[in-house]
Tab-separated table of C-alpha atoms in Angstrom:
chain	number	residue	atom	x	y	z
A	514	UNK	CA	16.091	2.479	21.339
A	515	UNK	CA	13.878	5.172	22.489
A	516	UNK	CA	11.048	6.637	20.571
A	517	UNK	CA	11.707	10.165	19.231
A	518	UNK	CA	8.347	12.505	18.966
A	519	UNK	CA	8.410	13.842	15.513
A	520	UNK	CA	5.294	15.467	15.385
A	521	UNK	CA	2.091	16.670	17.425
A	522	UNK	CA	-0.244	13.853	16.377
A	523	UNK	CA	2.422	10.574	15.667
A	524	UNK	CA	5.351	9.423	17.142
A	525	UNK	CA	8.696	7.708	15.474
A	526	UNK	CA	10.965	4.916	15.748
A	527	UNK	CA	14.120	4.606	13.738
A	528	UNK	CA	15.723	1.212	12.949
A	529	UNK	CA	18.994	0.712	11.143
A	530	UNK	CA	18.579	-2.753	9.711
A	531	UNK	CA	22.246	-3.382	9.619
A	532	UNK	CA	22.800	-2.838	13.210
A	533	UNK	CA	19.861	-3.864	15.114
A	534	UNK	CA	19.377	-7.285	13.885
A	535	UNK	CA	21.219	-10.347	13.673
A	536	UNK	CA	22.337	-10.204	10.301
A	537	UNK	CA	22.996	-13.495	8.533
A	538	UNK	CA	25.851	-14.409	6.314
A	539	UNK	CA	24.542	-12.655	3.150
A	540	UNK	CA	23.728	-9.579	5.369
A	541	UNK	CA	27.169	-9.228	6.949
A	542	UNK	CA	28.261	-9.771	3.305
A	543	UNK	CA	26.882	-7.016	2.123
A	544	UNK	CA	27.646	-4.550	5.206
A	545	UNK	CA	31.431	-5.613	4.511
A	546	UNK	CA	30.746	-4.497	0.961
A	547	UNK	CA	29.895	-1.358	2.089
A	548	UNK	CA	26.411	-2.079	1.044
A	549	UNK	CA	23.882	-2.222	3.729
A	550	UNK	CA	20.478	-2.870	3.856
A	551	UNK	CA	17.970	-0.002	3.807
A	552	UNK	CA	17.267	1.710	7.011
A	553	UNK	CA	13.829	1.336	7.931
A	554	UNK	CA	11.588	3.827	10.430
A	555	UNK	CA	8.307	3.475	11.726
A	556	UNK	CA	6.186	6.305	12.522
A	557	UNK	CA	2.607	5.397	14.691
A	558	UNK	CA	-0.554	8.360	14.470
A	559	UNK	CA	-1.372	9.210	18.190
A	560	UNK	CA	-4.479	10.830	17.276
A	561	UNK	CA	-7.418	10.155	14.908
A	562	UNK	CA	-8.019	12.427	12.034
A	563	UNK	CA	-11.640	13.078	10.604
A	564	UNK	CA	-11.969	13.026	7.057
A	565	UNK	CA	-13.094	15.903	5.171
A	566	UNK	CA	-15.433	16.035	1.779
A	567	UNK	CA	-13.407	17.006	-0.987
A	568	UNK	CA	-15.166	16.479	-4.428
A	569	UNK	CA	-11.787	17.695	-6.343
A	570	UNK	CA	-9.683	15.285	-4.678
A	571	UNK	CA	-7.324	18.009	-4.554
A	572	UNK	CA	-4.126	17.720	-1.766
A	573	UNK	CA	-4.731	21.217	-0.919
A	574	UNK	CA	-8.263	20.257	0.507
A	575	UNK	CA	-7.399	17.126	1.962
A	576	UNK	CA	-6.292	16.007	5.381
A	577	UNK	CA	-2.382	15.524	5.911
A	578	UNK	CA	-2.486	12.513	8.256
A	579	UNK	CA	1.268	12.147	8.185
A	580	UNK	CA	3.721	14.789	7.910
A	581	UNK	CA	7.043	13.387	8.412
A	582	UNK	CA	10.211	15.633	7.758
A	583	UNK	CA	13.406	13.177	7.231
A	584	UNK	CA	17.448	14.039	7.200
A	585	UNK	CA	18.124	10.814	5.226
A	586	UNK	CA	18.725	11.329	1.415
A	587	UNK	CA	18.121	9.101	-1.295
A	588	UNK	CA	15.301	6.941	-2.572
A	589	UNK	CA	12.802	5.733	-0.212
A	590	UNK	CA	9.573	3.643	-0.232
A	591	UNK	CA	6.674	4.728	1.988
A	592	UNK	CA	4.050	1.750	3.479
A	593	UNK	CA	0.669	2.714	5.267
A	594	UNK	CA	-1.161	0.719	7.398
A	595	UNK	CA	-4.433	2.727	8.096
A	596	UNK	CA	-7.177	1.994	10.733
A	597	UNK	CA	-10.564	3.295	9.393
A	598	UNK	CA	-13.870	3.309	10.882
A	599	UNK	CA	-17.230	5.213	9.483
A	600	UNK	CA	-18.101	7.111	12.899
A	601	UNK	CA	-22.116	7.098	12.327
A	602	UNK	CA	-21.707	10.893	11.465
A	603	UNK	CA	-24.089	10.279	9.019
A	604	UNK	CA	-26.096	6.954	7.712
A	605	UNK	CA	-24.553	7.457	3.807
A	606	UNK	CA	-21.857	4.913	3.245
A	607	UNK	CA	-18.777	6.904	2.242
A	608	UNK	CA	-15.650	6.272	0.586
A	609	UNK	CA	-12.338	7.191	1.764
A	610	UNK	CA	-8.974	7.688	-0.499
A	611	UNK	CA	-5.326	8.336	0.587
A	612	UNK	CA	-1.991	8.681	-1.344
A	613	UNK	CA	1.528	8.784	-0.214
A	614	UNK	CA	4.033	11.543	-1.240
A	615	UNK	CA	7.779	10.539	-0.887
A	616	UNK	CA	9.973	13.862	-1.597
A	617	UNK	CA	10.236	13.926	-5.002
A	618	UNK	CA	7.480	11.841	-6.157
A	619	UNK	CA	8.041	8.536	-8.445
A	620	UNK	CA	4.650	6.436	-7.490
A	621	UNK	CA	2.392	8.379	-5.433
A	622	UNK	CA	-1.319	7.011	-6.602
A	623	UNK	CA	-5.048	7.380	-4.528
A	624	UNK	CA	-6.313	4.350	-3.783
A	625	UNK	CA	-9.518	3.688	-1.590
A	626	UNK	CA	-12.994	1.893	-0.651
A	627	UNK	CA	-16.187	2.092	0.789
A	628	UNK	CA	-17.164	2.331	4.770
A	629	UNK	CA	-20.796	1.474	5.737
A	630	UNK	CA	-22.436	3.724	8.625
A	631	UNK	CA	-21.102	2.472	11.708
A	632	UNK	CA	-18.429	0.410	10.286
A	633	UNK	CA	-14.673	-0.574	11.273
A	634	UNK	CA	-12.144	-0.230	12.033
A	635	UNK	CA	-10.901	-1.861	8.769
A	636	UNK	CA	-7.310	-1.871	7.831
A	637	UNK	CA	-5.969	-0.881	4.680
A	638	UNK	CA	-2.589	-0.104	2.961
A	639	UNK	CA	-1.316	1.955	0.228
A	640	UNK	CA	2.797	2.383	-1.058
A	641	UNK	CA	4.486	5.315	-1.998
A	642	UNK	CA	7.867	6.011	-3.529
A	643	UNK	CA	10.325	8.789	-4.395
A	644	UNK	CA	13.613	10.536	-4.014
A	645	UNK	CA	14.179	12.524	-0.279
A	646	UNK	CA	16.599	15.601	-0.846
A	647	UNK	CA	17.473	18.683	0.645
A	648	UNK	CA	14.518	20.885	-0.766
A	649	UNK	CA	12.057	17.641	-0.765
A	650	UNK	CA	12.533	16.023	2.678
A	651	UNK	CA	8.958	15.134	3.561
A	652	UNK	CA	6.900	11.799	3.768
A	653	UNK	CA	3.055	13.153	3.903
A	654	UNK	CA	0.334	11.051	3.396
A	655	UNK	CA	-3.276	12.433	2.135
A	656	UNK	CA	-6.413	11.672	2.822
A	657	UNK	CA	-10.194	12.613	1.869
A	658	UNK	CA	-13.656	11.152	2.060
A	659	UNK	CA	-16.665	11.251	-0.208
A	660	UNK	CA	-20.249	10.722	-1.115
A	661	UNK	CA	-23.557	11.850	-2.116
A	662	UNK	CA	-24.683	13.352	-0.142
A	663	UNK	CA	-21.410	13.696	1.871
A	664	UNK	CA	-20.968	14.487	5.612
A	665	UNK	CA	-17.591	16.040	7.074
A	666	UNK	CA	-16.357	13.666	9.789
A	667	UNK	CA	-18.452	10.612	8.535
A	668	UNK	CA	-14.746	8.788	8.535
A	669	UNK	CA	-11.985	8.620	10.421
A	670	UNK	CA	-8.665	7.388	10.266
A	671	UNK	CA	-8.002	6.316	13.548
A	672	UNK	CA	-5.197	6.347	15.923
A	673	UNK	CA	-2.729	3.497	15.839
A	674	UNK	CA	-2.425	3.753	11.943
A	675	UNK	CA	1.142	3.380	11.275
A	676	UNK	CA	3.532	4.643	8.476
A	677	UNK	CA	6.859	2.817	7.473
A	678	UNK	CA	9.394	4.184	5.169
A	679	UNK	CA	12.821	2.126	3.889
A	680	UNK	CA	15.302	4.556	2.541
A	681	UNK	CA	18.140	2.964	0.378
A	682	UNK	CA	21.200	3.210	1.015
A	683	UNK	CA	23.077	5.294	-1.665
A	684	UNK	CA	26.317	3.352	-1.718
A	685	UNK	CA	24.929	0.241	-2.878
A	686	UNK	CA	25.591	-0.638	-7.080
A	687	UNK	CA	21.904	-1.440	-7.406
A	688	UNK	CA	18.690	-0.316	-6.473
A	689	UNK	CA	17.649	-1.606	-2.756
A	690	UNK	CA	13.531	-0.985	-4.008
A	691	UNK	CA	12.630	-2.404	-7.186
A	692	UNK	CA	8.484	-2.101	-8.204
A	693	UNK	CA	6.041	-2.835	-10.874
A	694	UNK	CA	2.360	-1.578	-11.038
A	695	UNK	CA	-0.096	-1.705	-13.731
A	696	UNK	CA	-0.317	1.625	-14.511
A	697	UNK	CA	3.467	1.831	-14.756
A	698	UNK	CA	3.505	-1.204	-17.149
A	699	UNK	CA	0.547	-0.434	-19.482
A	700	UNK	CA	-0.542	3.253	-18.897
A	701	UNK	CA	-3.619	5.072	-17.420
A	702	UNK	CA	-5.959	4.117	-20.180
A	703	UNK	CA	-6.262	0.432	-20.265
A	704	UNK	CA	-7.726	-1.743	-17.480
A	705	UNK	CA	-7.190	-5.226	-16.212
A	706	UNK	CA	-10.637	-7.296	-15.874
A	707	UNK	CA	-10.725	-10.043	-13.228
A	708	UNK	CA	-11.446	-13.291	-13.690
A	709	UNK	CA	-13.201	-15.588	-11.562
A	710	UNK	CA	-10.015	-17.660	-11.279
A	711	UNK	CA	-6.695	-16.234	-10.085
A	712	UNK	CA	-4.579	-14.646	-12.661
A	713	UNK	CA	-1.675	-12.265	-12.856
A	714	UNK	CA	-2.701	-8.441	-12.605
A	715	UNK	CA	0.964	-7.727	-12.628
A	716	UNK	CA	4.398	-8.983	-12.343
A	717	UNK	CA	7.664	-8.203	-11.821
A	718	UNK	CA	10.682	-10.199	-12.757
A	719	UNK	CA	14.171	-10.007	-10.693
A	720	UNK	CA	17.401	-11.456	-10.748
A	721	UNK	CA	19.814	-11.759	-8.007
A	722	UNK	CA	23.593	-12.654	-8.201
A	723	UNK	CA	23.811	-14.376	-4.376
A	724	UNK	CA	21.628	-15.548	-1.784
A	725	UNK	CA	19.459	-12.789	-0.279
A	726	UNK	CA	16.326	-11.611	1.788
A	727	UNK	CA	13.271	-9.677	0.086
A	728	UNK	CA	10.421	-8.040	1.709
A	729	UNK	CA	7.474	-7.873	-0.819
A	730	UNK	CA	4.555	-5.887	-0.751
A	731	UNK	CA	1.575	-5.564	-2.858
A	732	UNK	CA	-1.701	-3.330	-3.181
A	733	UNK	CA	-4.624	-3.745	-5.365
A	734	UNK	CA	-7.675	-1.777	-5.836
A	735	UNK	CA	-10.294	-3.780	-7.493
A	736	UNK	CA	-13.776	-2.022	-8.770
A	737	UNK	CA	-16.743	-3.914	-10.273
A	738	UNK	CA	-18.624	-1.891	-12.909
A	739	UNK	CA	-21.779	-2.657	-10.362
A	740	UNK	CA	-21.284	-3.457	-6.953
A	741	UNK	CA	-23.506	-7.064	-6.408
A	742	UNK	CA	-23.221	-5.908	-2.739
A	743	UNK	CA	-25.970	-3.284	-2.624
A	744	UNK	CA	-26.603	-2.929	1.166
A	745	UNK	CA	-24.787	-2.934	4.448
A	746	UNK	CA	-25.013	-6.272	6.532
A	747	UNK	CA	-25.851	-8.454	3.432
A	748	UNK	CA	-22.586	-8.368	2.010
A	749	UNK	CA	-21.990	-11.887	-0.034
A	750	UNK	CA	-19.243	-11.425	-2.538
A	751	UNK	CA	-15.891	-11.371	-2.325
A	752	UNK	CA	-12.349	-10.276	-3.970
A	753	UNK	CA	-9.320	-12.406	-3.501
A	754	UNK	CA	-5.626	-11.644	-4.261
A	755	UNK	CA	-1.986	-13.928	-4.200
A	756	UNK	CA	1.376	-13.260	-3.878
A	757	UNK	CA	3.400	-15.559	-5.497
A	758	UNK	CA	7.306	-15.921	-5.953
A	759	UNK	CA	8.565	-18.479	-8.447
A	760	UNK	CA	4.996	-20.097	-8.173
A	761	UNK	CA	5.300	-20.675	-4.524
A	762	UNK	CA	2.149	-18.973	-2.708
A	763	UNK	CA	3.937	-16.112	-0.504
A	764	UNK	CA	0.858	-14.477	0.797
A	765	UNK	CA	-2.939	-14.655	0.385
A	766	UNK	CA	-6.004	-12.916	1.319
A	767	UNK	CA	-9.879	-13.141	0.747
A	768	UNK	CA	-11.998	-10.053	1.751
A	769	UNK	CA	-15.732	-9.226	1.740
A	770	UNK	CA	-16.525	-6.261	-1.005
A	771	UNK	CA	-17.661	-3.317	0.775
A	772	UNK	CA	-21.129	-2.234	-0.167
A	773	UNK	CA	-22.312	0.586	-1.933
A	774	UNK	CA	-24.737	1.835	-4.493
A	775	UNK	CA	-23.326	2.046	-7.855
A	776	UNK	CA	-19.553	1.149	-8.703
A	777	UNK	CA	-17.722	-0.680	-6.008
A	778	UNK	CA	-13.972	-0.547	-4.269
A	779	UNK	CA	-11.692	-2.936	-2.239
A	780	UNK	CA	-8.393	-2.759	-1.542
A	781	UNK	CA	-6.118	-5.636	-0.923
A	782	UNK	CA	-2.902	-5.847	0.438
A	783	UNK	CA	0.018	-8.464	0.920
A	784	UNK	CA	3.241	-9.208	2.278
A	785	UNK	CA	6.011	-11.602	2.691
A	786	UNK	CA	9.182	-12.086	3.568
A	787	UNK	CA	11.756	-14.769	1.610
A	788	UNK	CA	15.095	-16.037	0.927
A	789	UNK	CA	16.260	-16.735	-2.215
A	790	UNK	CA	19.235	-17.832	-4.362
A	791	UNK	CA	21.071	-16.589	-6.959
A	792	UNK	CA	19.403	-16.421	-10.208
A	793	UNK	CA	15.905	-15.210	-12.083
A	794	UNK	CA	12.928	-14.839	-10.022
A	795	UNK	CA	9.427	-14.237	-10.927
A	796	UNK	CA	6.965	-12.627	-8.468
A	797	UNK	CA	3.247	-11.908	-9.637
A	798	UNK	CA	0.251	-10.580	-7.929
A	799	UNK	CA	-3.001	-12.694	-8.850
A	800	UNK	CA	-6.173	-11.531	-8.336
A	801	UNK	CA	-9.661	-13.379	-8.667
A	802	UNK	CA	-13.445	-12.302	-7.696
A	803	UNK	CA	-15.659	-14.759	-7.019
A	804	UNK	CA	-18.685	-13.489	-8.919
A	805	UNK	CA	-19.447	-12.960	-12.558
A	806	UNK	CA	-22.729	-10.205	-12.231
A	807	UNK	CA	-20.505	-7.460	-12.955
A	808	UNK	CA	-16.919	-6.930	-14.451
A	809	UNK	CA	-13.840	-5.970	-11.729
A	810	UNK	CA	-11.359	-3.538	-13.129
A	811	UNK	CA	-7.966	-2.330	-11.886
A	812	UNK	CA	-6.477	0.427	-14.078
A	813	UNK	CA	-7.759	3.362	-15.600
A	814	UNK	CA	-10.723	4.988	-13.655
A	815	UNK	CA	-10.062	2.242	-10.856
A	816	UNK	CA	-6.982	2.325	-9.048
A	817	UNK	CA	-4.035	0.228	-9.506
A	818	UNK	CA	-2.121	-2.655	-8.226
A	819	UNK	CA	1.651	-3.050	-7.269
A	820	UNK	CA	4.378	-5.061	-6.314
A	821	UNK	CA	7.359	-3.670	-4.451
A	822	UNK	CA	10.267	-5.607	-3.164
A	823	UNK	CA	12.847	-4.239	-0.874
A	824	UNK	CA	16.353	-6.029	-0.641
A	825	UNK	CA	18.038	-7.016	2.757
A	826	UNK	CA	17.950	-8.891	5.874
A	827	UNK	CA	14.691	-7.624	7.628
A	828	UNK	CA	12.406	-7.921	10.615
A	829	UNK	CA	8.670	-7.474	9.710
A	830	UNK	CA	7.336	-4.265	11.046
């Protein structure tokens, strides 16, 4: 299948999962019933984008890193994997923030963390969900940077960053993308305080009528009130997330909290593909901080935590 050029900075590859993969019995039955799996489209950033300082955080003054027009119609999930670095244009720690707007937006939360001078590349993810229509047919990723003082071009989203989009098939009687998030469940005021043992920040219950495959993705931002890692190159404190399906560990990660003065931030993501049987299922995103010197929060001022499920046969992109 040949790549298709979709813009001056990115290239795209369309993958129709029902046709390009070896579909198993459950997938074949779904297709025969007129309910093919979501279409998957993948885009790669070909030219790096330098970020600008944006105290307001408004989209109008942010960089548009991806701007993808799609002819597909219906609900769609987008997942960005961003390759970031501090260019060394300044000797100050800078933070980045990115959000994904999918058509008529339903979920488009900004998320981000910090980078020390000269550090990177690091890979960070975010998720966005909405409905594509004739008047709202684009998937856009907006990003900006900040610090005090702030120097334009201190951070770069590098070439090789990717954007994956899954578009639900409108003939399916059930949604093909299901999600839950801290903000959606408790609102924008309450915060969840991380513990020093793994505990669930967000849960998603799902009922399946048959054997099927789920692609499970999560993202979480953890923000300590005061960062225990104050100096670049001397970071020790870590944050962890664990993605669980029916009490079994599906994926987990532990990362060093980037250094900053004052509040800290770290974005962690997980992904797993699992085959499940009929019945009720529970997906949990559990989080843990390895220090007690400062409370780590999700929600409120401090970023979201979310779980997304994509139904149907898949191949990890």
